[in-house]
Amino acid sequence: MIRLVHYSFRFAEQVLNSRLSIKREIEEILQNSSIKPKELSRPRFNEILDELFQAHGWESQPQVFPEPKDPSAKMDFLKDRVGVEVAFGHSSFMGIDLLKFQVSSYSALDQIDNKRKIISERCKEPFENLAYTKEVIDGLYTLIAGAIGESAVVKALQQLSDDFYLYNDFSLNFDPPIYNKNDDDRIFSIQIDHLLVCRSGVFLLETKNWSRRSIENFDLRSPVKQILRTNYALFVLLNSDSKFNGIELEHHHWGSKKIPIRNVIVMTNEKPKEEFKHVKVLSLSELNGYIQYFEELFSDKEVESIFEYLKNRMNKNP
């Protein structure tokens, strides 16, 4: 049986969790007993997947665009506005697969019911084709800008020594949810761009490659609220009784040691002049100096134990 490992890109896990029946159907298909990767050729593997997905009502090879302008512009499977792409290629091709989903959210996946005819007719006119293309590009800008900012942060963190443990695009699910009484918030899942574990504790790093206009935009979600929510859930998880979380910390004669979690928003473009409670907002050039400022609290063994627990906990996301 295939062992599934989940990686969530841009809140995909949270989106799929809102459609648990579809998510579980995908997992059941991938773990079907007829799939034996060591015994199958890639063509046969694809044939079996095609048979299994279609047997569950999935459309095979749907077009990405409203009209078949490019026969190769297809995704593998589609059902109830959820797309599936099967990839055996090099990781460098992942961007193309992600682009298919992004473009589909503007085109083919919105062609449902009576909208199908309307959108198709609009795409026939040259001017409207140009407007459509601009809409797609505008939508991709945020995705590309975010990826550029996150890449810059990773590059900066790589300058730290090897005893700093980094996890990118870190996410966790909770069942039952963690309840924050002060905010009356049941936390079912969290996601953060980067999680760093070191001798001084844990750092939550949320990256924003925002312009001044974006910073002043009231419609954009507050990164301060996002990171504080993540901090609360992770603090409860890490600082519960060690017999439940399995983290091995050295005994202190005063009592149980706390794992501090610090919140950092890294602005790779513009930066607000305001300061915020419980959250540090830094430019990229300030990041490593801030991280290295804090006094060391844990041994190498303790740091590794914290990191391994979080890594295993993420891999076991329900």
CSV table of N, CA and C in Angstrom, one decimal, residues 87-210:
chain,number,residue,atom,x,y,z
A,87,ALA,N,1.9,13.5,-11.2
A,87,ALA,CA,3.2,13.9,-11.8
A,87,ALA,C,4.3,12.8,-11.4
A,88,PHE,N,5.1,12.4,-12.4
A,88,PHE,CA,6.2,11.6,-12.1
A,88,PHE,C,7.5,12.3,-12.5
A,89,GLY,N,7.4,13.5,-13.0
A,89,GLY,CA,8.6,14.3,-13.5
A,89,GLY,C,9.4,14.9,-12.4
A,90,HIS,N,10.4,15.7,-12.9
A,90,HIS,CA,11.3,16.4,-12.0
A,90,HIS,C,10.5,17.5,-11.2
A,91,SER,N,11.0,17.8,-10.0
A,91,SER,CA,10.3,18.8,-9.2
A,91,SER,C,10.3,20.2,-9.9
A,92,SER,N,11.2,20.4,-10.8
A,92,SER,CA,11.2,21.7,-11.5
A,92,SER,C,10.0,21.9,-12.3
A,93,PHE,N,9.2,20.8,-12.7
A,93,PHE,CA,8.0,21.0,-13.4
A,93,PHE,C,6.8,21.3,-12.6
A,94,MET,N,7.0,21.3,-11.3
A,94,MET,CA,5.9,21.5,-10.3
A,94,MET,C,5.2,22.8,-10.6
A,95,GLY,N,6.0,23.9,-11.0
A,95,GLY,CA,5.4,25.2,-11.2
A,95,GLY,C,4.4,25.2,-12.3
A,96,ILE,N,4.6,24.3,-13.3
A,96,ILE,CA,3.6,24.2,-14.4
A,96,ILE,C,2.3,23.6,-13.9
A,97,ASP,N,2.4,22.6,-13.1
A,97,ASP,CA,1.2,22.0,-12.6
A,97,ASP,C,0.4,22.9,-11.7
A,98,LEU,N,1.1,23.7,-10.9
A,98,LEU,CA,0.5,24.7,-10.0
A,98,LEU,C,-0.2,25.8,-10.9
A,99,LEU,N,0.5,26.1,-12.0
A,99,LEU,CA,-0.1,27.1,-12.9
A,99,LEU,C,-1.4,26.7,-13.5
A,100,LYS,N,-1.5,25.4,-13.8
A,100,LYS,CA,-2.7,24.8,-14.3
A,100,LYS,C,-3.9,25.1,-13.4
A,101,PHE,N,-3.7,24.8,-12.1
A,101,PHE,CA,-4.7,25.0,-11.1
A,101,PHE,C,-5.1,26.4,-11.0
A,102,GLN,N,-4.1,27.3,-11.0
A,102,GLN,CA,-4.3,28.7,-10.8
A,102,GLN,C,-5.1,29.2,-12.0
A,103,VAL,N,-4.7,28.9,-13.2
A,103,VAL,CA,-5.5,29.3,-14.4
A,103,VAL,C,-6.9,28.8,-14.4
A,104,SER,N,-7.0,27.5,-14.0
A,104,SER,CA,-8.3,26.9,-14.0
A,104,SER,C,-9.3,27.6,-13.1
A,105,SER,N,-8.8,28.2,-12.0
A,105,SER,CA,-9.7,28.9,-11.1
A,105,SER,C,-10.3,30.1,-11.7
A,106,TYR,N,-9.7,30.6,-12.8
A,106,TYR,CA,-10.2,31.7,-13.5
A,106,TYR,C,-11.0,31.3,-14.8
A,107,SER,N,-10.8,30.0,-15.2
A,107,SER,CA,-11.4,29.7,-16.5
A,107,SER,C,-12.3,28.4,-16.3
A,108,ALA,N,-11.7,27.3,-16.6
A,108,ALA,CA,-12.6,26.1,-16.8
A,108,ALA,C,-13.3,25.7,-15.5
A,109,LEU,N,-12.7,25.9,-14.3
A,109,LEU,CA,-13.4,25.4,-13.1
A,109,LEU,C,-14.6,26.3,-12.8
A,110,ASP,N,-14.7,27.5,-13.4
A,110,ASP,CA,-15.8,28.4,-13.2
A,110,ASP,C,-16.9,28.1,-14.2
A,111,GLN,N,-16.7,27.2,-15.2
A,111,GLN,CA,-17.7,27.0,-16.2
A,111,GLN,C,-18.7,25.9,-15.7
A,112,ILE,N,-19.6,26.4,-14.9
A,112,ILE,CA,-20.6,25.4,-14.4
A,112,ILE,C,-22.0,26.0,-14.7
A,113,ASP,N,-23.0,25.1,-14.9
A,113,ASP,CA,-24.4,25.4,-15.1
A,113,ASP,C,-24.5,26.5,-16.3
A,114,ASN,N,-25.3,27.5,-16.0
A,114,ASN,CA,-25.5,28.5,-17.1
A,114,ASN,C,-24.4,29.4,-17.3
A,115,LYS,N,-23.3,29.4,-16.5
A,115,LYS,CA,-22.1,30.2,-16.8
A,115,LYS,C,-21.3,29.7,-17.9
A,116,ARG,N,-21.4,28.4,-18.3
A,116,ARG,CA,-20.6,27.8,-19.3
A,116,ARG,C,-20.7,28.6,-20.6
A,117,LYS,N,-22.0,28.8,-21.0
A,117,LYS,CA,-22.2,29.4,-22.3
A,117,LYS,C,-21.7,30.9,-22.3
A,118,ILE,N,-22.0,31.6,-21.2
A,118,ILE,CA,-21.7,33.0,-21.1
A,118,ILE,C,-20.1,33.2,-21.2
A,119,ILE,N,-19.4,32.4,-20.4
A,119,ILE,CA,-17.9,32.6,-20.4
A,119,ILE,C,-17.3,32.2,-21.8
A,120,SER,N,-17.8,31.1,-22.4
A,120,SER,CA,-17.3,30.7,-23.7
A,120,SER,C,-17.6,31.8,-24.7
A,121,GLU,N,-18.7,32.4,-24.7
A,121,GLU,CA,-19.0,33.4,-25.7
A,121,GLU,C,-18.1,34.7,-25.5
A,122,ARG,N,-17.8,35.0,-24.3
A,122,ARG,CA,-17.0,36.1,-24.0
A,122,ARG,C,-15.5,35.9,-24.5
A,123,CYS,N,-15.1,34.6,-24.4
A,123,CYS,CA,-13.7,34.3,-24.8
A,123,CYS,C,-13.5,34.4,-26.3
A,124,LYS,N,-14.6,34.5,-27.1
A,124,LYS,CA,-14.5,34.5,-28.5
A,124,LYS,C,-14.0,35.8,-29.1
A,125,GLU,N,-14.3,36.9,-28.3
A,125,GLU,CA,-14.0,38.2,-28.8
A,125,GLU,C,-12.5,38.6,-28.4
A,126,PRO,N,-11.7,39.1,-29.4
A,126,PRO,CA,-10.3,39.4,-29.1
A,126,PRO,C,-10.1,40.3,-27.9
A,127,PHE,N,-11.0,41.3,-27.8
A,127,PHE,CA,-10.8,42.3,-26.7
A,127,PHE,C,-11.1,41.6,-25.3
A,128,GLU,N,-12.1,40.7,-25.3
A,128,GLU,CA,-12.4,40.1,-24.1
A,128,GLU,C,-11.4,39.0,-23.8
A,129,ASN,N,-10.7,38.4,-24.8
A,129,ASN,CA,-9.6,37.5,-24.6
A,129,ASN,C,-8.5,38.2,-23.9
A,130,LEU,N,-8.2,39.4,-24.3
A,130,LEU,CA,-7.1,40.2,-23.7
A,130,LEU,C,-7.5,40.5,-22.3
A,131,ALA,N,-8.7,40.9,-22.0
A,131,ALA,CA,-9.1,41.2,-20.6
A,131,ALA,C,-9.0,39.9,-19.7
A,132,TYR,N,-9.4,38.8,-20.3
A,132,TYR,CA,-9.3,37.5,-19.6
A,132,TYR,C,-7.9,37.2,-19.2
A,133,THR,N,-7.0,37.4,-20.2
A,133,THR,CA,-5.5,37.2,-20.0
A,133,THR,C,-5.0,38.1,-18.8
A,134,LYS,N,-5.4,39.3,-18.9
A,134,LYS,CA,-5.0,40.3,-17.8
A,134,LYS,C,-5.5,39.8,-16.5
A,135,GLU,N,-6.7,39.3,-16.4
A,135,GLU,CA,-7.3,38.9,-15.2
A,135,GLU,C,-6.5,37.7,-14.6
A,136,VAL,N,-6.1,36.8,-15.4
A,136,VAL,CA,-5.3,35.7,-15.0
A,136,VAL,C,-3.9,36.1,-14.5
A,137,ILE,N,-3.3,37.1,-15.2
A,137,ILE,CA,-2.0,37.6,-14.8
A,137,ILE,C,-2.1,38.3,-13.5
A,138,ASP,N,-3.1,39.1,-13.3
A,138,ASP,CA,-3.3,39.8,-12.1
A,138,ASP,C,-3.4,38.9,-10.9
A,139,GLY,N,-4.2,37.8,-11.2
A,139,GLY,CA,-4.3,36.8,-10.1
A,139,GLY,C,-3.1,36.0,-9.8
A,140,LEU,N,-2.2,35.8,-10.8
A,140,LEU,CA,-1.0,35.1,-10.5
A,140,LEU,C,0.1,36.0,-9.8
A,141,TYR,N,-0.1,37.3,-9.9
A,141,TYR,CA,0.9,38.3,-9.4
A,141,TYR,C,1.1,38.0,-7.9
A,142,THR,N,0.0,37.9,-7.1
A,142,THR,CA,0.1,37.7,-5.7
A,142,THR,C,0.8,36.4,-5.4
A,143,LEU,N,0.5,35.3,-6.2
A,143,LEU,CA,1.1,34.0,-6.0
A,143,LEU,C,2.6,34.1,-6.2
A,144,ILE,N,3.0,34.8,-7.3
A,144,ILE,CA,4.4,34.9,-7.7
A,144,ILE,C,5.2,35.8,-6.7
A,145,ALA,N,4.6,36.9,-6.3
A,145,ALA,CA,5.2,37.8,-5.4
A,145,ALA,C,5.4,37.1,-4.0
A,146,GLY,N,4.4,36.3,-3.6
A,146,GLY,CA,4.6,35.5,-2.3
A,146,GLY,C,5.7,34.5,-2.4
A,147,ALA,N,5.8,33.8,-3.6
A,147,ALA,CA,6.9,32.8,-3.7
A,147,ALA,C,8.2,33.5,-3.8
A,148,ILE,N,8.4,34.7,-4.4
A,148,ILE,CA,9.6,35.4,-4.4
A,148,ILE,C,10.1,35.8,-3.0
A,149,GLY,N,9.1,36.3,-2.2
A,149,GLY,CA,9.4,36.7,-0.8
A,149,GLY,C,9.8,35.5,0.0
A,150,GLU,N,9.1,34.4,-0.1
A,150,GLU,CA,9.4,33.2,0.7
A,150,GLU,C,10.8,32.7,0.3
A,151,SER,N,11.1,32.7,-1.0
A,151,SER,CA,12.4,32.2,-1.4
A,151,SER,C,13.5,33.1,-0.9
A,152,ALA,N,13.3,34.4,-0.8
A,152,ALA,CA,14.3,35.3,-0.2
A,152,ALA,C,14.6,35.0,1.2
A,153,VAL,N,13.5,34.7,2.0
A,153,VAL,CA,13.7,34.4,3.4
A,153,VAL,C,14.4,33.1,3.6
A,154,VAL,N,14.1,32.1,2.8
A,154,VAL,CA,14.8,30.8,2.9
A,154,VAL,C,16.3,31.0,2.6
A,155,LYS,N,16.6,31.8,1.6
A,155,LYS,CA,18.0,32.0,1.3
A,155,LYS,C,18.7,32.7,2.4
A,156,ALA,N,18.1,33.7,3.1
A,156,ALA,CA,18.7,34.3,4.2
A,156,ALA,C,18.9,33.4,5.4
A,157,LEU,N,17.9,32.5,5.7
A,157,LEU,CA,18.0,31.6,6.8
A,157,LEU,C,19.1,30.5,6.6
A,158,GLN,N,19.4,30.3,5.3
A,158,GLN,CA,20.4,29.3,5.0
A,158,GLN,C,21.8,29.8,5.4
A,159,GLN,N,21.9,31.0,5.8
A,159,GLN,CA,23.2,31.6,6.2
A,159,GLN,C,23.4,31.3,7.7
A,160,LEU,N,22.4,30.8,8.4
A,160,LEU,CA,22.6,30.4,9.8
A,160,LEU,C,23.3,29.1,9.9
A,161,SER,N,23.8,28.8,11.1
A,161,SER,CA,24.6,27.5,11.2
A,161,SER,C,23.7,26.3,11.1
A,162,ASP,N,24.3,25.1,11.1
A,162,ASP,CA,23.6,23.9,10.9
A,162,ASP,C,22.7,23.4,12.1
A,163,ASP,N,22.9,24.1,13.2
A,163,ASP,CA,22.1,23.7,14.4
A,163,ASP,C,20.7,24.4,14.4
A,164,PHE,N,20.4,25.1,13.3
A,164,PHE,CA,19.1,25.7,13.2
A,164,PHE,C,18.2,24.8,12.3
A,165,TYR,N,17.1,24.4,12.7
A,165,TYR,CA,16.2,23.4,11.9
A,165,TYR,C,15.1,24.2,11.3
A,166,LEU,N,15.0,24.1,10.0
A,166,LEU,CA,13.9,24.9,9.3
A,166,LEU,C,12.9,24.0,8.6
A,167,TYR,N,11.6,24.4,8.8
A,167,TYR,CA,10.6,23.7,8.1
A,167,TYR,C,9.8,24.7,7.3
A,168,ASN,N,9.7,24.6,6.0
A,168,ASN,CA,9.0,25.6,5.1
A,168,ASN,C,7.5,25.1,4.9
A,169,ASP,N,6.6,26.1,4.8
A,169,ASP,CA,5.2,25.8,4.6
A,169,ASP,C,4.7,24.8,5.6
A,170,PHE,N,4.8,25.1,6.9
A,170,PHE,CA,4.5,24.2,8.0
A,170,PHE,C,3.0,24.3,8.2
A,171,SER,N,2.3,23.2,8.4
A,171,SER,CA,0.9,23.2,8.7
A,171,SER,C,0.5,22.0,9.5
A,172,LEU,N,-0.5,22.2,10.3
A,172,LEU,CA,-1.0,21.1,11.2
A,172,LEU,C,-2.5,21.1,11.2
A,173,ASN,N,-3.1,20.0,11.4
A,173,ASN,CA,-4.6,19.8,11.6
A,173,ASN,C,-4.8,19.3,13.0
A,174,PHE,N,-6.0,19.7,13.6
A,174,PHE,CA,-6.3,19.3,15.0
A,174,PHE,C,-7.7,18.7,15.0
A,175,ASP,N,-7.8,17.5,15.5
A,175,ASP,CA,-9.1,16.8,15.7
A,175,ASP,C,-9.0,16.0,17.0
A,176,PRO,N,-9.7,16.5,18.0
A,176,PRO,CA,-10.5,17.7,18.1
A,176,PRO,C,-9.8,19.0,18.0
A,177,PRO,N,-10.5,20.1,17.7
A,177,PRO,CA,-9.8,21.4,17.6
A,177,PRO,C,-9.3,21.9,18.9
A,178,ILE,N,-8.3,22.8,18.8
A,178,ILE,CA,-7.8,23.5,20.0
A,178,ILE,C,-8.6,24.7,20.2
A,179,TYR,N,-9.1,24.9,21.4
A,179,TYR,CA,-10.1,26.0,21.7
A,179,TYR,C,-9.4,27.1,22.4
A,180,ASN,N,-9.5,28.3,21.8
A,180,ASN,CA,-8.9,29.5,22.4
A,180,ASN,C,-10.1,30.3,23.0
A,181,LYS,N,-10.2,30.2,24.4
A,181,LYS,CA,-11.3,30.7,25.1
A,181,LYS,C,-11.4,32.2,25.0
A,182,ASN,N,-10.2,32.9,25.0
A,182,ASN,CA,-10.2,34.4,24.9
A,182,ASN,C,-10.8,34.9,23.6
A,183,ASP,N,-10.6,34.2,22.5
A,183,ASP,CA,-11.1,34.6,21.2
A,183,ASP,C,-12.3,33.8,20.8
A,184,ASP,N,-12.8,32.9,21.7
A,184,ASP,CA,-13.9,32.0,21.3
A,184,ASP,C,-13.6,31.4,19.9
A,185,ASP,N,-12.4,30.8,19.8
A,185,ASP,CA,-12.0,30.3,18.4
A,185,ASP,C,-11.6,28.9,18.6
A,186,ARG,N,-12.3,28.0,17.8
A,186,ARG,CA,-11.9,26.6,17.7
A,186,ARG,C,-10.9,26.4,16.5
A,187,ILE,N,-9.7,26.1,16.8
A,187,ILE,CA,-8.6,26.0,15.8
A,187,ILE,C,-8.5,24.6,15.2
A,188,PHE,N,-9.0,24.4,14.0
A,188,PHE,CA,-8.9,23.1,13.4
A,188,PHE,C,-7.6,22.9,12.6
A,189,SER,N,-7.0,24.0,12.2
A,189,SER,CA,-5.8,23.9,11.4
A,189,SER,C,-5.0,25.2,11.5
A,190,ILE,N,-3.6,25.1,11.3
A,190,ILE,CA,-2.8,26.2,11.3
A,190,ILE,C,-1.8,26.1,10.1
A,191,GLN,N,-1.3,27.2,9.6
A,191,GLN,CA,-0.3,27.2,8.5
A,191,GLN,C,0.6,28.4,8.7
A,192,ILE,N,1.9,28.2,8.5
A,192,ILE,CA,2.9,29.3,8.6
A,192,ILE,C,3.9,29.0,7.5
A,193,ASP,N,4.5,30.1,7.0
A,193,ASP,CA,5.4,30.0,5.9
A,193,ASP,C,6.7,29.3,6.3
A,194,HIS,N,7.2,29.6,7.5
A,194,HIS,CA,8.5,29.0,7.9
A,194,HIS,C,8.4,28.8,9.4
A,195,LEU,N,8.9,27.6,9.9
A,195,LEU,CA,9.0,27.3,11.3
A,195,LEU,C,10.5,27.0,11.5
A,196,LEU,N,11.1,27.7,12.5
A,196,LEU,CA,12.5,27.5,12.8
A,196,LEU,C,12.7,27.1,14.2
A,197,VAL,N,13.4,26.0,14.4
A,197,VAL,CA,13.7,25.5,15.8
A,197,VAL,C,15.2,25.6,16.0
A,198,CYS,N,15.5,26.2,17.2
A,198,CYS,CA,16.9,26.3,17.5
A,198,CYS,C,17.1,26.3,19.0
A,199,ARG,N,18.3,26.6,19.5
A,199,ARG,CA,18.6,26.5,20.9
A,199,ARG,C,17.9,27.5,21.8
A,200,SER,N,17.4,28.6,21.2
A,200,SER,CA,16.7,29.6,21.9
A,200,SER,C,15.2,29.4,21.8
A,201,GLY,N,14.7,28.4,21.1
A,201,GLY,CA,13.3,28.1,21.1
A,201,GLY,C,12.8,28.0,19.7
A,202,VAL,N,11.5,28.3,19.5
A,202,VAL,CA,10.8,28.2,18.2
A,202,VAL,C,10.5,29.6,17.6
A,203,PHE,N,10.7,29.8,16.4
A,203,PHE,CA,10.3,31.0,15.7
A,203,PHE,C,9.3,30.7,14.6
A,204,LEU,N,8.2,31.4,14.6
A,204,LEU,CA,7.2,31.4,13.6
A,204,LEU,C,7.5,32.6,12.7
A,205,LEU,N,7.7,32.3,11.4
A,205,LEU,CA,8.0,33.3,10.4
A,205,LEU,C,7.0,33.4,9.3
A,206,GLU,N,6.3,34.5,9.2
A,206,GLU,CA,5.3,34.7,8.1
A,206,GLU,C,5.9,35.7,7.2
A,207,THR,N,6.0,35.4,5.9
A,207,THR,CA,6.6,36.3,4.9
A,207,THR,C,5.6,37.1,4.2
A,208,LYS,N,5.8,38.4,4.0
A,208,LYS,CA,4.9,39.2,3.2
A,208,LYS,C,5.7,40.0,2.2
A,209,ASN,N,5.5,39.8,0.9
A,209,ASN,CA,6.2,40.7,-0.1
A,209,ASN,C,5.2,41.7,-0.5
A,210,TRP,N,4.8,42.6,0.4
A,210,TRP,CA,3.7,43.5,0.2
A,210,TRP,C,4.2,44.9,-0.2
